[in-house]
Coordinates of C-alpha atoms and ligand atoms in Angstrom, one line a residue:
X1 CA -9.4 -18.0 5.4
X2 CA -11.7 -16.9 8.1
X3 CA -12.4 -13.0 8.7
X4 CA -9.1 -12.0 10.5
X5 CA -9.2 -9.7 13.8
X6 CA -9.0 -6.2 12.7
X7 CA -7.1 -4.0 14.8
X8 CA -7.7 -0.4 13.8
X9 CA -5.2 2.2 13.9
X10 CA -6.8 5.5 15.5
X11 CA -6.7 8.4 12.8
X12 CA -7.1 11.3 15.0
X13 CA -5.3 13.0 17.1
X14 CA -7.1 16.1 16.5
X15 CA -4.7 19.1 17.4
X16 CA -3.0 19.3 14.1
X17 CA -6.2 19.5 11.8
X18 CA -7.6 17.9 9.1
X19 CA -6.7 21.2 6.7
X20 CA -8.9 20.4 3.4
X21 CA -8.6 23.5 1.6
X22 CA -11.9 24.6 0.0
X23 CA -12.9 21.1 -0.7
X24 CA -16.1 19.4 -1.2
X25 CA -15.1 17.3 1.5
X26 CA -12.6 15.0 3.6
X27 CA -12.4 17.3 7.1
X28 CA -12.0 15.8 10.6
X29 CA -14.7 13.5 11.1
X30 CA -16.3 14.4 14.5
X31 CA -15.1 10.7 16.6
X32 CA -11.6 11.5 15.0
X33 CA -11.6 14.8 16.9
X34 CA -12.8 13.2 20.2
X35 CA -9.6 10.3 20.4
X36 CA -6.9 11.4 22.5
X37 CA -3.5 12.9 21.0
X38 CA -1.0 10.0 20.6
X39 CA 3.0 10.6 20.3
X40 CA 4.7 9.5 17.5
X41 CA 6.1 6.6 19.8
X42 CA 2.9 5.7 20.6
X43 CA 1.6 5.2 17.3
X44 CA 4.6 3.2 16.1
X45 CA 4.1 0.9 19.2
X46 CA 0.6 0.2 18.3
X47 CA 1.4 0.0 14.8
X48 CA 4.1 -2.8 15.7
X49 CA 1.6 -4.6 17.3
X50 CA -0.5 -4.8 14.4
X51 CA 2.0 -6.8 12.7
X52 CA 2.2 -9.7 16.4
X53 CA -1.1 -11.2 15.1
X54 CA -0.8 -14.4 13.1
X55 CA -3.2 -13.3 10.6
X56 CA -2.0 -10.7 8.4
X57 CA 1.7 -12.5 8.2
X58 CA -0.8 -15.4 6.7
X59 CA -2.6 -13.2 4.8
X60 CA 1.1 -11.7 2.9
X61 CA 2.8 -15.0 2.4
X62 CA -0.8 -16.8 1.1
X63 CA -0.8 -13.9 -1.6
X64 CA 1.4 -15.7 -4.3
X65 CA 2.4 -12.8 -6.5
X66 CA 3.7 -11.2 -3.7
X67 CA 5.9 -13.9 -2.2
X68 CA 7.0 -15.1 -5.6
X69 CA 7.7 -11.9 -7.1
X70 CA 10.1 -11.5 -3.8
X71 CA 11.1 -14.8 -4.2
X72 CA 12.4 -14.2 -8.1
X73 CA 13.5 -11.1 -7.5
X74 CA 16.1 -12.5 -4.4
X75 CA 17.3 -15.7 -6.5
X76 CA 18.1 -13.8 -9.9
X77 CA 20.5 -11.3 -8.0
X78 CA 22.3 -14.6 -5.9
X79 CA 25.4 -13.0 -7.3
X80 CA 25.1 -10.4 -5.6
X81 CA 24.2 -12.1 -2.4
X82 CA 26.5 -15.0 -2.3
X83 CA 28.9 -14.5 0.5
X84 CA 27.2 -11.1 1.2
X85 CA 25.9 -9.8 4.0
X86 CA 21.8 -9.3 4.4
X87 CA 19.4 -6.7 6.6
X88 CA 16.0 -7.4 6.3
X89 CA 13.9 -4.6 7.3
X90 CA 11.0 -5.9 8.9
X91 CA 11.7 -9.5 8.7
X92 CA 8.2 -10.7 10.1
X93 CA 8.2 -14.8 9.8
X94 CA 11.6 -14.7 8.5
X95 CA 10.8 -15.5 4.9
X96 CA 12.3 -12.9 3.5
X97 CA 15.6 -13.6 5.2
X98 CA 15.0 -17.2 4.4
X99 CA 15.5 -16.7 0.4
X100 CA 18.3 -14.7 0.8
X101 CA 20.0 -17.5 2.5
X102 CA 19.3 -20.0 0.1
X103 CA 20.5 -17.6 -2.0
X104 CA 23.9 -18.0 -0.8
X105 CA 23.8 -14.9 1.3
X106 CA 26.6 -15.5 4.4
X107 CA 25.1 -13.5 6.9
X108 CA 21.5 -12.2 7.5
X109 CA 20.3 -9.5 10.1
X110 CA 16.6 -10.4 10.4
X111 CA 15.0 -7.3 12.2
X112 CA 11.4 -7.3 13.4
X113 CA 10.1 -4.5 15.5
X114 CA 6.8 -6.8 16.5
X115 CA 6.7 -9.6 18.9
X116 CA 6.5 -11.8 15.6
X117 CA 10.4 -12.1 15.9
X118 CA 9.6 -15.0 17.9
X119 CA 7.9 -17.0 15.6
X120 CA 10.8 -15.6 12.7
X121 CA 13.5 -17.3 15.3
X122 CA 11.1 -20.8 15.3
X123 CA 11.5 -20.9 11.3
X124 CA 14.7 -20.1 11.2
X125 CA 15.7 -23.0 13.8
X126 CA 13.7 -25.3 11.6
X127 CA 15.7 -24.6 8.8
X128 CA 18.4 -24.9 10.8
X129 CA 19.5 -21.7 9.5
X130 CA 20.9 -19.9 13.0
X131 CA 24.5 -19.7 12.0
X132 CA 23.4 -17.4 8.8
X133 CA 20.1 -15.5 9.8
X134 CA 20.6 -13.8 12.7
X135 CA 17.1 -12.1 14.2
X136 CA 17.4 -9.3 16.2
X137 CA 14.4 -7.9 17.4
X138 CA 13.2 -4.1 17.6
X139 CA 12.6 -0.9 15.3
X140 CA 15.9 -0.5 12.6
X141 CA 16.2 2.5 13.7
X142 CA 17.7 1.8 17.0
X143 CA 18.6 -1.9 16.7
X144 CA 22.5 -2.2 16.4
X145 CA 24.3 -4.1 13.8
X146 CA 27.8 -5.6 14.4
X147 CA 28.6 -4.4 10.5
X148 CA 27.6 -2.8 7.4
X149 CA 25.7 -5.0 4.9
X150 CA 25.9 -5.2 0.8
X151 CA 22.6 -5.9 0.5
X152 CA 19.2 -4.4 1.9
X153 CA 15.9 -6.3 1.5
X154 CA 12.3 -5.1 2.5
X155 CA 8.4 -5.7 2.0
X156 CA 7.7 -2.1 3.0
X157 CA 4.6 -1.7 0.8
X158 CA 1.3 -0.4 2.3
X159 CA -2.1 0.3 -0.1
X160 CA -1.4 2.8 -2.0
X161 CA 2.2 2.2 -1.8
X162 CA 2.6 4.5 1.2
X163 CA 0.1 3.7 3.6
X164 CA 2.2 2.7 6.6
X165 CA 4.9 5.1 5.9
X166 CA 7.4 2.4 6.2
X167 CA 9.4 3.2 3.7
X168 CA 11.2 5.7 5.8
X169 CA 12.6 3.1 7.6
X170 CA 13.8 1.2 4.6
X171 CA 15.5 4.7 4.3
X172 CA 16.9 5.3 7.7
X173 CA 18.4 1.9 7.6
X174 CA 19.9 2.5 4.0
X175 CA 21.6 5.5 5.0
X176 CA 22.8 4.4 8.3
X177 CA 23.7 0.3 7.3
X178 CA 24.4 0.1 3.7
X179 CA 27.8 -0.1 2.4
X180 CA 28.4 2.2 -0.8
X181 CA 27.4 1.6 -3.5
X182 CA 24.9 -1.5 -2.2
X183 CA 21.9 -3.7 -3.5
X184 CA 18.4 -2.6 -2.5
X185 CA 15.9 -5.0 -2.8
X186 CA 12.9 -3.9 -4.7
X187 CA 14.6 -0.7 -6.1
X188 CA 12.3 1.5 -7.1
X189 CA 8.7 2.1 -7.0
X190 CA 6.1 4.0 -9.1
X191 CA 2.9 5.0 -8.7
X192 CA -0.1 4.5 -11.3
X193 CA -3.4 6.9 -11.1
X194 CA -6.2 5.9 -13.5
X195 CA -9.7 7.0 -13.7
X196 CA -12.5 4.8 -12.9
X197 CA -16.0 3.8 -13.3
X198 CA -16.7 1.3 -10.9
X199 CA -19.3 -1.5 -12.1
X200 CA -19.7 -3.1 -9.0
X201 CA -20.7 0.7 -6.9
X202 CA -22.8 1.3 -10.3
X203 CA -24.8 -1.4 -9.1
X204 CA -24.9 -0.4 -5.7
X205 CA -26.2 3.3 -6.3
X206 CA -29.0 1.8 -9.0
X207 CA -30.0 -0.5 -6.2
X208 CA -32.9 2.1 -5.0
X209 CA -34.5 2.5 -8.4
X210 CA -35.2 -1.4 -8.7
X211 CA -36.8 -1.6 -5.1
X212 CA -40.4 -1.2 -6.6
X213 CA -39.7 -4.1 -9.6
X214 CA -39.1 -6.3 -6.5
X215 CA -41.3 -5.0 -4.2
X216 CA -43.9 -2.7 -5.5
X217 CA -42.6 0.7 -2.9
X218 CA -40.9 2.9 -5.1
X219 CA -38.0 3.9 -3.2
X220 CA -36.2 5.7 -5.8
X221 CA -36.1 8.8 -3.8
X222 CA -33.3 7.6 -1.4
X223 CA -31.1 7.4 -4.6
X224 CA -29.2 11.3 -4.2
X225 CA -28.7 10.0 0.0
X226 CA -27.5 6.6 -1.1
X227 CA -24.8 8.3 -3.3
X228 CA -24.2 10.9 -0.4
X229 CA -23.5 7.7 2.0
X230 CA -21.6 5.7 -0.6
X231 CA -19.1 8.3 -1.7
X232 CA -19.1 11.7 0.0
X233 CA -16.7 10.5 2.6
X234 CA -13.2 11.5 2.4
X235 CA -11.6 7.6 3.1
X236 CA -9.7 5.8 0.7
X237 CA -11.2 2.7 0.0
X238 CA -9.3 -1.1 -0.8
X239 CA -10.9 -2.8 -3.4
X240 CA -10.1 -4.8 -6.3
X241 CA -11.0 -3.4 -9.7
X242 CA -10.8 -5.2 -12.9
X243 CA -9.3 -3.7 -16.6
X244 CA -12.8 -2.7 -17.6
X245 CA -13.7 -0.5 -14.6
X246 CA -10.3 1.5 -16.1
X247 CA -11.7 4.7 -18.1
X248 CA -8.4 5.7 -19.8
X249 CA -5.1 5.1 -20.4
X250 CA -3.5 4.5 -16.5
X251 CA -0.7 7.5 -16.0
X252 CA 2.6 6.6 -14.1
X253 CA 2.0 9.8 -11.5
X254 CA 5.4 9.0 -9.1
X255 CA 8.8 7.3 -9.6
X256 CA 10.5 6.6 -6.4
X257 CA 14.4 5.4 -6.8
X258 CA 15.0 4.2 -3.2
X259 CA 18.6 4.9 -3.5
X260 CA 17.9 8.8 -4.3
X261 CA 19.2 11.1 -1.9
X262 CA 16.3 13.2 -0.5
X263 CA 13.5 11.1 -0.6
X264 CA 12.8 10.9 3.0
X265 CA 11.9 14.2 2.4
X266 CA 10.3 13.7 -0.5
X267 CA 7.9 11.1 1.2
X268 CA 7.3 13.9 4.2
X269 CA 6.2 16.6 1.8
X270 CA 3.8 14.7 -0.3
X271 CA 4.9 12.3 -3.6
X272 CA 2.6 13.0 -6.7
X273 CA 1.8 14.8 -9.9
X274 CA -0.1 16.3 -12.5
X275 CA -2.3 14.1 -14.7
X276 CA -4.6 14.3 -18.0
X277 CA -6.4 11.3 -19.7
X278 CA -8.6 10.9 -22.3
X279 CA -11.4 8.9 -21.4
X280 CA -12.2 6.0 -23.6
X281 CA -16.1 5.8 -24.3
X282 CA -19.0 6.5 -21.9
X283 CA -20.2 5.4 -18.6
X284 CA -20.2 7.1 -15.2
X285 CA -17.3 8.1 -13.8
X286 CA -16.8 7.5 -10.5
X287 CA -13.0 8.8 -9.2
X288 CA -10.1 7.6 -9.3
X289 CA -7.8 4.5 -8.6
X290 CA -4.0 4.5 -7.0
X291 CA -1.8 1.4 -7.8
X292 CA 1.4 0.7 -7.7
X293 CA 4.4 -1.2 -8.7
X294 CA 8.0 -1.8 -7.6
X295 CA 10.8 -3.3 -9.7
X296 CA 14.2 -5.6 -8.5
X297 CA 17.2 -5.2 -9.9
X298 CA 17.5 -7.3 -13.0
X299 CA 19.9 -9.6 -11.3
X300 CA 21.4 -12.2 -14.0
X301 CA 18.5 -11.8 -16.6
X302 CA 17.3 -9.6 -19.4
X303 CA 14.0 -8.8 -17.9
X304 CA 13.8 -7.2 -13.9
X305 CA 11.4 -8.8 -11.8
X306 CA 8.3 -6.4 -11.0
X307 CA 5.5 -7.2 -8.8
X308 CA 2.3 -4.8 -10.2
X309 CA -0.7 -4.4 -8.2
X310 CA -2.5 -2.9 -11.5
X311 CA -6.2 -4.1 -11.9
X312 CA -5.2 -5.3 -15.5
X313 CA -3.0 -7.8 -13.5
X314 CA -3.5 -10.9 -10.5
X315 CA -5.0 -9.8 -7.7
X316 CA -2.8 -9.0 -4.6
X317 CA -3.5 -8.2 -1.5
X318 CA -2.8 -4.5 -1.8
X319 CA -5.7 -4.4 -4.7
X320 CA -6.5 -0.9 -5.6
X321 CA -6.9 2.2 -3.6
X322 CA -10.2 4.1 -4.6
X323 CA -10.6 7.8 -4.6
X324 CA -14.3 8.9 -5.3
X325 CA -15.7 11.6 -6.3
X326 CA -18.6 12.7 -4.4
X327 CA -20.8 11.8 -7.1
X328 CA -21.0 10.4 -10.5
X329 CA -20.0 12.2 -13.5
X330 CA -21.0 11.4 -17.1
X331 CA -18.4 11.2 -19.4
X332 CA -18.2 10.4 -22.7
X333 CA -15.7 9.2 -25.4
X334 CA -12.1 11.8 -25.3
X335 CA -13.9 13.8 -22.5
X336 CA -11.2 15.5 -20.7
X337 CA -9.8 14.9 -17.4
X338 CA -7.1 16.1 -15.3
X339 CA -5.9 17.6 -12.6
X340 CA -2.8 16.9 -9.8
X341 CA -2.6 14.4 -6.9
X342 CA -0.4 14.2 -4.0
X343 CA 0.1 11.8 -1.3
X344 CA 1.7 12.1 1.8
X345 CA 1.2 11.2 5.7
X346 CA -1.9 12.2 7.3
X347 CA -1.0 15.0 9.7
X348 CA -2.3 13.7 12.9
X349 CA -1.4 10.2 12.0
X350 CA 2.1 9.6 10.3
X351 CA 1.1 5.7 9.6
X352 CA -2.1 7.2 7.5
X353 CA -2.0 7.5 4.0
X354 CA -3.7 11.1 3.1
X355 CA -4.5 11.9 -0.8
X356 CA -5.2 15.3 -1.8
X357 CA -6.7 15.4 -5.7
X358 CA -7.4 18.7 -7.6
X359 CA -9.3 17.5 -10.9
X360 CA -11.6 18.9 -13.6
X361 CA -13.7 16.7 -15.5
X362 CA -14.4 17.7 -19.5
X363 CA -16.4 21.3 -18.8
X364 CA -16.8 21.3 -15.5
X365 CA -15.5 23.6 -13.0
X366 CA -11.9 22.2 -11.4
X367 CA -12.6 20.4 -7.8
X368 CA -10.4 19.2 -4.7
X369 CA -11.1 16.6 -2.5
X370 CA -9.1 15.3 0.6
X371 CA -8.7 11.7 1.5
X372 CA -7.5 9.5 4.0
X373 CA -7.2 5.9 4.4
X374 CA -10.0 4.0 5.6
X375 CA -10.1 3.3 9.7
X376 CA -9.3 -0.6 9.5
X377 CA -8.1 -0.9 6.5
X378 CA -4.8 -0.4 8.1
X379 CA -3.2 -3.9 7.3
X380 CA -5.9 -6.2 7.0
X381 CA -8.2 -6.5 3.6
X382 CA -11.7 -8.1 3.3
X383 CA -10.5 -11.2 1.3
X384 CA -8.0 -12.9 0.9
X385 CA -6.2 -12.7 -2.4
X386 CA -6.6 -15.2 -5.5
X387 CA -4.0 -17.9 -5.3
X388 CA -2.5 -16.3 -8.2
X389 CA 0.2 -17.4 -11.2
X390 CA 3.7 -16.1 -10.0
X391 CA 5.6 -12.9 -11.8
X392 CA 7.4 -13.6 -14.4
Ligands
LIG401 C1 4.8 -6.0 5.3 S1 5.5 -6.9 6.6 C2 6.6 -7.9 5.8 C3 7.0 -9.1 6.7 C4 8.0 -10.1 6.0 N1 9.2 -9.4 5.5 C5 7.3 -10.8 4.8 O1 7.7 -10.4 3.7 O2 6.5 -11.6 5.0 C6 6.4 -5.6 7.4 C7 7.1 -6.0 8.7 O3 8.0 -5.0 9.1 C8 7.9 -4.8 10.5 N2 8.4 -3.4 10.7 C9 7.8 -2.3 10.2 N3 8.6 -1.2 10.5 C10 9.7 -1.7 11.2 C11 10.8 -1.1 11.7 N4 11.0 0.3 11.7 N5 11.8 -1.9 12.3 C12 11.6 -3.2 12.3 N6 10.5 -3.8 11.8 C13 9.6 -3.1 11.3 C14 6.5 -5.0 10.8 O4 6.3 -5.3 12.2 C15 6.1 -6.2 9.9 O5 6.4 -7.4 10.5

């Protein structure tokens, strides 16, 4: 797949603040503080319109352990769908709504909030499927349904789980479209925080020291302003780690039941924990990594479906989201590490995933940092994912 178009989604606003307490980093940057103030409205329109672009509905469906996990999850609970009504939240090309018609599912409400509903309506033609999916285009929140539905399904996951903040939608519709007692589809989420040393940014900060074995000009002096560059920015970064760039035994840091009352709020306020690992031998630690999982309901086998985004499993096309530190830190085997991390919206931004890490490494003295996601990584990655084996 070529490069897609990235559209960026603006990350300042500037009035509210940045509000890194004593960190060693992550305020405003300057250009952030320049961009004109955006309502909430605004932001969701231009986040819609993200989502009108071929590419990144190419992009989701292309990465197999998504689709597949989706698509087990929604055939293993066809009892609970056949002759059950269906709202898919965020439909996009209709796929979604698709399985859970050839589930057995009697109605579907297929609602897109992008201009892709169009293209949703084409497939569903094609599959002559317009007397049982039903798209209906516009936000959840405000679209009207002729009837409550047994059955909820969504692809709400951003990075990081909550980049996007579109779970609160999943929620709205839940509380205001969901019969009693009704199927949501993942179910739950959790959140997995793991320390890291990064082999392939190892190689990037010893770059420097191996100029004058290629060229004879030492330029080993630019190594402390390479690191500066490379990793004393505040953004989350989206890349794909494998098992052994994992320094210690990964820590589930969040569980998120998406039929617990509160969690809206929950989501608002910041989701997160303490943590405390062990570290495994030694190497260079470089921050942390976020993943995350969510799980179906088991359906009519022993085992639930869950589609992980963990480094120790396929690659997706959510890979990792990196926190690092502004600079390496030596650790060595057992050395101690731990600390509390919390995610929640950025403040000037609610489609911005923000990180806020407090952590103390072995003897060192405790440290917070404040992150947000990248500009541009909003829904596009780099590359696109493995073709993958499907869950399981
Ligand atoms: C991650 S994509 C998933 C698309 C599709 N379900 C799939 O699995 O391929 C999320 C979709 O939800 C739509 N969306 C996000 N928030 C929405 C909302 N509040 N109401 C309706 N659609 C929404 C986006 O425009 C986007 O097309």
């Amino acid at each position: 797949m070529s490069q897609p178009k990235r559209q960026k989604l603006e990350s300042g606003g500037g009035g509210e603040g940045g509000g890194a307490p004593e960190e060693e980093d992550g305020g405003q940057p300057e250009a952030a503080l320049l961009r004109p103030r955006r309502s909430r409205r605004e932001r969701d329109q231009m986040y819609y319109e993200c989502y009108s672009d071929i590419s990144v509905h190419e992009e989701m469906i292309a990465d197999r352990v998504r689709t597949d996990a989706y698509r087990l999850g929604i055939m293993r609970n066809w009892a609970a769908l056949r002759d059950k009504t269906v709202l898919d939240v965020g439909a996009g090309t209709g796929i979604l709504s698709i399985f859970c018609a050839q589930a057995g599912a009697r109605r579907v409400y297929a609602v897109e909030a992008s201009s892709i509903w169009q293209q949703a309506q084409e497939v569903v033609r094609l599959n002559r499927l317009e007397d049982r999916v039903h798209v209906l285009p516009g936000p959840v929140e405000t679209v009207e349904l002729p009837e409550q539905v047994d059955v909820i399904v969504s692809e709400w996951m951003g990075y990081g789980l909550l980049h996007e903040s579109m779970l609160s939608s999943v929620l709205h519709a839940r509380a205001k479209w969901l019969k009693e007692g009704g199927l949501l589809l993942p179910a739950s989420a959790e959140l997995f925080l793991a320390p890291i040393s990064d082999h392939t940014l190892d190689l990037r900060l010893g770059f420097w020291s191996q100029v004058k074995q290629i060229y004879g000009v030492d330029m080993s002096c630019l190594n402390s302003f390479a690191t500066r560059c490379i990793m004393g920015h505040g953004e989350i970064l989206v890349q794909d780690l494998c098992g052994e760039d994992v320094l210690a035994r990964p820590q589930c840091f969040a569980q998120l039941d998406l039929a617990r009352a509160g969690l809206e709020h929950e989501l608002e306020a910041g989701v997160g924990g303490r943590f405390r690992f062990s570290s495994y031998g030694s190497a260079p630690m470089h921050g942390f990594a976020i993943w995350f999982q969510v799980t179906f309901p088991k359906g009519d086998s022993e085992k639930p479906v869950v589609l992980s985004t963990s480094p120790f499993q396929p690659v997706t096309h959510w890979k990792q989201a990196l926190l690092y530190l502004n600079e390496p830190v030596q650790v060595e085997q057992d050395t101690d590490i731990s600390g509390e991390i919390t995610l929640l919206p950025a403040q000037d931004n609610h489609r911005l995933l923000r990180a806020q890490l407090r952590y103390k490494v072995g003897d060192q003295e405790e440290k917070t940092k404040d992150f947000t996601m990248e500009d541009g990584h909003f829904l596009f990655s780099q590359r696109p994912p493995q073709a993958a084996r499907p869950a399981s």
